[in-house]
Coordinates of C-alpha atoms and ligand atoms in Angstrom, one line a residue:
M25 CA -36.7 -107.3 -42.6
K26 CA -36.5 -108.1 -39.1
A27 CA -39.0 -105.9 -36.7
V28 CA -39.5 -107.0 -32.4
Y29 CA -43.4 -107.8 -31.7
L30 CA -44.4 -107.1 -28.4
T31 CA -46.3 -111.1 -28.8
S32 CA -47.8 -110.2 -24.5
F33 CA -48.5 -107.7 -22.3
G34 CA -47.5 -107.7 -17.9
K35 CA -43.7 -109.8 -19.0
P36 CA -40.9 -109.1 -18.1
G37 CA -38.8 -107.7 -21.5
S38 CA -36.7 -110.9 -21.9
Q39 CA -40.1 -113.0 -22.2
A40 CA -42.2 -110.6 -23.9
F41 CA -40.4 -109.3 -27.3
E42 CA -40.1 -112.1 -30.3
I43 CA -37.6 -110.9 -33.9
R44 CA -39.4 -112.0 -36.5
E45 CA -39.7 -111.1 -40.4
A46 CA -42.2 -109.0 -41.3
E47 CA -43.7 -107.3 -44.9
E48 CA -41.2 -103.9 -45.6
P49 CA -44.2 -101.1 -45.1
S50 CA -44.6 -99.1 -48.6
I51 CA -44.9 -95.2 -48.4
E52 CA -47.4 -92.3 -48.7
P53 CA -47.2 -89.5 -51.1
N54 CA -45.8 -87.2 -47.9
E55 CA -43.7 -90.6 -46.1
V56 CA -39.8 -92.0 -45.7
K57 CA -39.1 -95.1 -45.6
I58 CA -35.2 -94.7 -43.2
N59 CA -33.2 -98.5 -43.0
A60 CA -32.6 -98.2 -39.9
Q61 CA -29.2 -98.6 -38.0
A62 CA -30.5 -97.6 -34.2
F63 CA -34.3 -96.6 -32.9
G64 CA -33.9 -95.1 -28.9
L65 CA -36.2 -96.7 -26.2
N66 CA -39.3 -94.2 -24.3
Y67 CA -40.6 -95.4 -20.7
A68 CA -44.0 -95.2 -22.7
D69 CA -42.5 -98.5 -24.2
V70 CA -42.5 -100.0 -20.7
M71 CA -45.6 -99.0 -20.3
A72 CA -47.2 -100.2 -23.5
R73 CA -45.3 -103.7 -22.7
K74 CA -47.1 -104.1 -19.0
G75 CA -50.2 -103.5 -20.8
I76 CA -51.0 -99.9 -19.7
Y77 CA -50.2 -97.1 -23.1
N78 CA -53.7 -96.8 -23.9
D79 CA -52.3 -95.6 -27.4
C80 CA -50.8 -99.2 -28.2
P81 CA -51.5 -101.8 -31.5
E82 CA -53.0 -104.1 -30.9
L83 CA -50.6 -107.3 -30.0
P84 CA -48.3 -108.3 -32.1
A85 CA -47.2 -105.0 -32.2
I86 CA -44.3 -103.6 -33.4
L87 CA -43.6 -100.3 -31.2
G88 CA -41.3 -97.4 -30.4
Y89 CA -40.9 -93.8 -31.4
E90 CA -37.8 -93.2 -33.2
C91 CA -35.2 -94.4 -35.2
V92 CA -32.2 -93.1 -37.5
G93 CA -31.0 -94.4 -40.1
T94 CA -30.0 -94.0 -44.0
V95 CA -32.9 -92.7 -45.9
E96 CA -34.6 -95.8 -48.6
E97 CA -37.2 -93.4 -50.5
I98 CA -39.1 -91.1 -50.7
G99 CA -42.6 -90.3 -51.5
A100 CA -43.6 -87.5 -54.4
E101 CA -44.0 -84.9 -52.1
V102 CA -41.3 -84.7 -50.5
T103 CA -39.0 -82.2 -50.4
N104 CA -36.3 -82.0 -47.1
V105 CA -34.7 -85.2 -47.5
K106 CA -33.6 -87.7 -50.0
T107 CA -32.6 -91.1 -50.8
G108 CA -29.4 -91.4 -48.7
D109 CA -29.6 -88.4 -45.7
R110 CA -28.6 -89.7 -42.9
V111 CA -32.0 -89.4 -40.3
I112 CA -33.9 -89.2 -37.1
A113 CA -36.9 -89.7 -37.2
F114 CA -40.2 -89.1 -34.8
T115 CA -42.4 -92.0 -35.6
R116 CA -46.2 -93.2 -34.0
F117 CA -44.9 -97.0 -33.5
G118 CA -43.0 -99.0 -35.6
S119 CA -39.6 -98.6 -35.0
Y120 CA -38.8 -101.1 -34.3
A121 CA -38.2 -102.4 -37.1
K122 CA -34.9 -102.5 -39.9
K123 CA -37.0 -101.2 -41.6
V124 CA -38.9 -97.8 -40.7
V125 CA -42.0 -95.0 -42.6
T126 CA -42.9 -91.7 -40.8
H127 CA -44.5 -88.6 -42.5
S128 CA -40.8 -86.4 -43.9
M129 CA -42.2 -83.7 -41.0
A130 CA -41.4 -86.5 -38.0
V131 CA -37.4 -86.6 -40.0
Q132 CA -34.6 -84.7 -39.5
K133 CA -31.5 -84.6 -41.3
I134 CA -28.3 -85.7 -39.0
D135 CA -24.9 -85.4 -39.8
N136 CA -23.2 -89.3 -40.4
D137 CA -20.7 -89.1 -37.9
I138 CA -23.4 -88.5 -35.0
P139 CA -23.8 -91.6 -32.4
N140 CA -26.0 -93.9 -33.1
G141 CA -27.3 -93.4 -29.0
E142 CA -27.6 -89.4 -29.2
A143 CA -28.9 -89.1 -32.3
V144 CA -32.2 -91.2 -31.0
A145 CA -32.3 -89.2 -28.2
L146 CA -32.9 -86.2 -30.4
A147 CA -36.3 -87.5 -31.6
T148 CA -38.4 -88.2 -28.9
Q149 CA -37.1 -87.1 -25.8
Y150 CA -35.3 -83.9 -27.0
C151 CA -38.6 -83.5 -28.4
T152 CA -40.6 -83.6 -24.9
A153 CA -38.3 -81.3 -23.4
W154 CA -38.1 -78.3 -26.1
F155 CA -41.9 -78.6 -27.2
A156 CA -42.6 -78.5 -23.0
S157 CA -40.5 -75.7 -22.2
N158 CA -41.0 -73.5 -25.8
E159 CA -43.9 -73.9 -27.0
A160 CA -46.3 -75.9 -24.5
I161 CA -45.0 -73.0 -22.2
N162 CA -41.5 -70.3 -21.5
M163 CA -38.8 -70.3 -19.2
Y164 CA -37.1 -67.1 -18.3
K165 CA -33.3 -66.3 -17.2
G166 CA -33.5 -66.6 -13.9
E167 CA -36.8 -68.3 -13.5
H168 CA -36.3 -71.4 -10.5
V169 CA -38.1 -74.3 -12.1
L170 CA -38.6 -77.6 -10.6
I171 CA -38.2 -80.9 -12.6
H172 CA -39.6 -84.2 -11.5
A173 CA -37.2 -87.7 -13.0
A174 CA -34.2 -85.3 -14.0
A175 CA -31.5 -88.1 -14.0
G176 CA -34.0 -90.0 -16.8
G177 CA -34.1 -89.1 -21.2
V178 CA -36.3 -86.2 -21.2
G179 CA -35.1 -84.6 -17.6
T180 CA -31.3 -84.4 -18.7
A181 CA -31.9 -82.4 -21.5
L182 CA -34.9 -80.2 -19.3
V183 CA -32.3 -79.8 -17.2
Q184 CA -30.2 -78.3 -20.3
L185 CA -32.6 -76.7 -21.6
A186 CA -33.7 -74.5 -18.2
K187 CA -29.6 -74.4 -17.6
E188 CA -29.4 -72.6 -21.2
K189 CA -32.1 -69.8 -19.8
D190 CA -30.6 -69.5 -17.0
C191 CA -32.5 -70.8 -14.6
I192 CA -32.2 -72.5 -11.3
V193 CA -33.3 -76.0 -11.4
Y194 CA -33.7 -78.3 -8.8
G195 CA -33.9 -81.9 -10.3
T196 CA -36.1 -85.3 -8.0
A197 CA -34.2 -88.5 -8.8
S198 CA -34.6 -91.6 -6.4
S199 CA -30.4 -92.8 -6.4
S200 CA -27.3 -91.1 -4.6
R201 CA -25.9 -92.0 -8.1
K202 CA -28.5 -90.0 -10.4
L203 CA -28.2 -87.1 -7.6
D204 CA -24.0 -86.7 -8.7
Y205 CA -24.9 -87.2 -12.6
L206 CA -28.1 -84.3 -11.6
K207 CA -24.2 -82.7 -10.2
S208 CA -22.3 -83.1 -13.1
I209 CA -24.9 -82.0 -15.2
G210 CA -25.7 -78.5 -13.6
V211 CA -29.4 -79.1 -11.8
D212 CA -28.5 -76.7 -8.8
Y213 CA -30.4 -78.3 -6.3
P214 CA -30.5 -82.1 -6.8
I215 CA -33.0 -83.5 -4.1
N216 CA -33.4 -88.0 -4.1
Y217 CA -36.6 -87.7 -3.0
K218 CA -36.4 -91.4 -1.5
E219 CA -35.0 -89.8 1.7
Q220 CA -35.4 -86.2 1.4
D221 CA -39.5 -85.3 1.2
F222 CA -39.1 -82.5 -2.0
E223 CA -41.7 -80.1 -0.8
E224 CA -40.5 -80.1 2.4
E225 CA -37.0 -79.3 0.3
I226 CA -38.8 -77.0 -2.1
R227 CA -39.7 -75.1 0.6
K228 CA -37.0 -75.0 2.8
L229 CA -34.8 -73.6 0.5
R230 CA -37.9 -70.4 -1.4
G231 CA -39.6 -70.3 1.1
K232 CA -43.2 -68.5 0.6
K233 CA -41.3 -67.4 -3.4
K234 CA -41.7 -71.8 -4.8
V235 CA -41.6 -72.4 -7.8
D236 CA -42.3 -70.5 -11.2
V237 CA -42.4 -74.0 -13.3
I238 CA -43.1 -77.7 -12.7
F239 CA -42.4 -80.8 -15.6
D240 CA -44.2 -83.3 -14.4
P241 CA -44.5 -87.0 -15.9
I242 CA -44.6 -89.0 -12.3
G243 CA -48.9 -88.1 -12.2
G244 CA -51.5 -88.5 -9.7
K245 CA -50.0 -87.8 -6.0
N246 CA -47.0 -86.3 -7.6
F247 CA -49.2 -83.8 -9.4
N248 CA -51.8 -82.6 -6.6
K249 CA -48.0 -82.1 -4.0
S250 CA -46.3 -80.7 -6.6
L251 CA -48.9 -77.9 -7.3
K252 CA -48.6 -76.9 -3.7
I253 CA -45.6 -75.6 -4.1
L254 CA -45.5 -73.8 -7.9
A255 CA -46.1 -70.1 -7.2
Y256 CA -48.4 -67.0 -7.8
G257 CA -48.1 -66.9 -11.6
G258 CA -46.4 -70.6 -12.6
R259 CA -46.4 -72.9 -15.2
M260 CA -47.0 -76.5 -14.8
V261 CA -46.2 -79.7 -17.7
P262 CA -48.1 -81.9 -16.4
Y263 CA -46.7 -84.9 -19.8
G264 CA -47.4 -88.1 -18.4
A265 CA -47.8 -90.8 -15.9
S266 CA -44.8 -93.0 -14.5
S267 CA -46.3 -94.0 -11.1
R268 CA -49.2 -96.0 -12.6
E269 CA -47.3 -99.6 -11.7
R270 CA -49.6 -102.2 -13.1
K271 CA -52.9 -103.0 -15.8
G272 CA -56.5 -102.8 -13.8
I273 CA -59.0 -99.8 -13.6
L274 CA -58.3 -100.2 -9.0
S275 CA -54.3 -99.4 -10.4
L276 CA -55.9 -96.6 -13.4
L277 CA -58.4 -94.9 -10.8
K278 CA -54.9 -94.3 -8.1
V279 CA -53.2 -92.7 -10.5
A280 CA -56.7 -90.3 -11.6
W281 CA -58.0 -89.0 -7.8
G282 CA -54.1 -88.9 -7.2
F283 CA -54.7 -85.6 -9.7
G284 CA -57.3 -84.1 -7.2
L285 CA -60.1 -82.5 -8.4
H286 CA -59.1 -79.3 -9.8
L287 CA -60.8 -75.8 -11.1
P288 CA -60.3 -74.0 -12.9
V289 CA -61.4 -71.1 -11.4
G290 CA -58.5 -71.1 -8.7
N291 CA -56.1 -71.6 -11.9
I292 CA -57.7 -67.9 -12.2
M293 CA -57.1 -66.4 -8.6
K294 CA -53.8 -67.9 -8.4
S295 CA -53.2 -67.2 -12.0
Q296 CA -51.4 -70.8 -12.9
I297 CA -51.2 -72.4 -16.2
W298 CA -51.3 -76.0 -16.6
A299 CA -49.7 -77.8 -20.4
G300 CA -50.6 -80.9 -21.2
V301 CA -47.7 -82.9 -23.6
N302 CA -49.1 -85.3 -25.4
M303 CA -46.2 -86.0 -28.3
L304 CA -48.3 -88.5 -30.2
R305 CA -51.1 -86.1 -30.4
I306 CA -49.2 -83.4 -32.2
A307 CA -47.7 -86.3 -34.7
D308 CA -52.2 -87.2 -35.3
Y309 CA -53.0 -83.5 -35.3
K310 CA -49.2 -81.0 -36.1
P311 CA -46.6 -82.4 -38.1
E312 CA -45.2 -78.9 -38.6
L313 CA -45.2 -78.6 -35.1
I314 CA -42.5 -81.7 -35.0
Q315 CA -40.4 -80.0 -38.2
R316 CA -40.0 -77.0 -35.2
C317 CA -39.0 -79.3 -32.4
L318 CA -36.8 -81.5 -33.9
E319 CA -35.3 -79.1 -36.2
G320 CA -34.8 -76.4 -32.7
V321 CA -33.0 -79.6 -30.9
Y322 CA -31.3 -80.3 -33.8
D323 CA -30.1 -76.7 -34.3
F324 CA -29.1 -76.4 -30.0
Y325 CA -26.8 -79.9 -30.7
T326 CA -25.2 -78.5 -32.6
K327 CA -24.1 -75.4 -31.1
G328 CA -23.2 -78.1 -28.2
I329 CA -26.1 -77.2 -25.9
A330 CA -28.1 -80.6 -25.9
K331 CA -25.5 -82.6 -24.4
P332 CA -27.5 -86.3 -24.6
H333 CA -26.6 -89.0 -22.3
V334 CA -26.6 -92.4 -23.2
G335 CA -26.8 -94.4 -20.8
G336 CA -26.3 -97.8 -22.7
V337 CA -26.0 -98.9 -26.2
Y338 CA -27.8 -102.6 -26.9
P339 CA -27.5 -105.5 -30.0
V340 CA -31.7 -106.1 -30.8
S341 CA -31.2 -109.4 -29.8
Q342 CA -31.2 -108.1 -26.4
I343 CA -33.7 -105.6 -26.7
G344 CA -35.5 -107.7 -23.3
D345 CA -32.7 -106.5 -21.1
A346 CA -32.7 -102.1 -22.5
H347 CA -35.9 -102.9 -21.3
D348 CA -35.7 -103.9 -17.9
F349 CA -33.1 -101.8 -18.0
L350 CA -34.9 -99.0 -18.6
E351 CA -38.2 -100.6 -16.8
S352 CA -35.4 -100.9 -13.4
R353 CA -35.4 -97.3 -13.0
K354 CA -31.8 -98.0 -12.7
S355 CA -30.6 -96.1 -15.6
I356 CA -30.0 -92.4 -16.6
G357 CA -29.9 -90.9 -20.0
K358 CA -30.9 -92.5 -23.4
I359 CA -31.1 -96.4 -24.4
V360 CA -30.5 -96.8 -27.6
V361 CA -30.6 -100.5 -29.3
E362 CA -28.6 -101.2 -32.0
W363 CA -29.0 -103.3 -35.1
Ligands
LIG5 N1 -45.8 -87.2 -23.2 C1 -45.6 -87.4 -23.8 O1 -45.8 -86.9 -25.0 C2 -44.3 -88.0 -23.5 C3 -42.6 -88.0 -24.7 C4 -42.1 -88.4 -24.0 C5 -41.5 -88.9 -22.4 N2 -43.0 -89.3 -22.0 C6 -43.6 -89.2 -20.7 O2 -41.5 -88.9 -19.8 C7 -41.8 -89.1 -18.6 C8 -39.7 -90.1 -18.8 O3 -39.8 -90.8 -20.1 P1 -37.9 -90.7 -20.7 O4 -38.9 -91.4 -21.5 O5 -37.8 -90.1 -20.6 O6 -37.9 -92.4 -19.6 P2 -37.1 -91.9 -18.0 O7 -37.0 -90.9 -17.3 O8 -35.5 -92.4 -18.5 O9 -36.7 -93.0 -17.1 C9 -38.2 -93.5 -15.7 C10 -37.4 -92.3 -14.8 O10 -38.7 -91.8 -13.9 C11 -38.6 -91.8 -12.6 N3 -40.1 -92.2 -12.4 C12 -40.3 -91.6 -11.4 N4 -41.7 -92.3 -11.0 C13 -41.7 -93.4 -11.2 C14 -42.3 -94.7 -10.7 N5 -43.5 -95.0 -10.2 N6 -42.0 -95.3 -11.5 C15 -41.7 -95.5 -13.1 N7 -40.7 -94.9 -12.7 C16 -39.8 -93.4 -12.1 C17 -37.8 -92.9 -12.3 O11 -35.9 -92.0 -12.5 P3 -36.3 -92.0 -10.7 O12 -36.3 -93.0 -9.6 O13 -35.1 -91.2 -9.8 O14 -37.3 -90.8 -10.1 C18 -36.5 -93.9 -14.4 O15 -35.7 -93.7 -14.2 C19 -42.0 -90.8 -18.7 O16 -42.8 -90.6 -17.3 C20 -42.5 -90.7 -19.7 O17 -43.8 -91.5 -20.1 C21 -43.7 -88.5 -21.6

């Protein structure tokens, strides 16, 4: 089979990958093998390429958290899908390949006519948003919700899930083009954080009431700054550290220091919840939660609540360009790579 290998850390996408022949993976009794039509990119892939993602396998490595394709083989214990079904799948690396193997609970049957880009968006990005906003914490009607990186893949999903719950949504992004997009998907208060200080903007809009829920994939100082505008009884979901820019201990310490030193007593006094999210750990230790997320997300998709935005479709030969586009911070929604 063909597979895309990351061959070195720290290079631009256009120099970091090679498409090679690889041995086809075999399956365990609780696994499914998929003949993939496409795979999606996630920001964690960019971090892995830069060498700043701890869970990345040793090089040469096949990255990837998701694919869409047709079930080719199922293990003896698998009952939720059958050979020939079109599925989306959440993977623990290994999805930048023509044949992909994953746990049966990380697979969801889907309709044949769903475009590849929308399908792969529903896997990691929508499942992360779903888990973060339904399992880790909850959001209630009329609550004020701040979503950082709101025009991205996970961000778009969080906006739609918050609007479905009748929340008032504040979304940050870094360009006027992205702000137009945020308005188009229903963000009530889009904030261009390059031009406006988001903390000041929220204080102007909310005064002492602040916001009830914050989703933060940026981490470091952004987390600490966001905490200052979290209301009593508020919930904060840190789920990434995209502010880490390069390899090396100094860069790591800068982000770690930015998060600040906090004591649990502060959470008690303010009645605040901080719920960290890492979908890889969930996939490793609680695959049944991934199945619940996939079912919930797919249900929302069929009801028209989840509406993935596909911001770029690339042939596999242009995997490097796809990566560079996601890293450029110009992308909106999902980037998909087709075989
Ligand atoms: N914990 C988990 O299990 C989990 C799962 C999925 C994703 N994530 C995290 O969620 C975040 C979003 O992932 P995604 O795949 O949906 O990507 P994405 O949001 O489509 O793309 C990343 C976006 O982050 C924003 N950003 C803000 N500060 C940044 C910085 N210093 N460096 C780079 N980007 C910055 C950029 O938008 P603006 O320039 O408009 O701000 C950029 O376009 C990532 O941090 C990712 O690691 C975590």
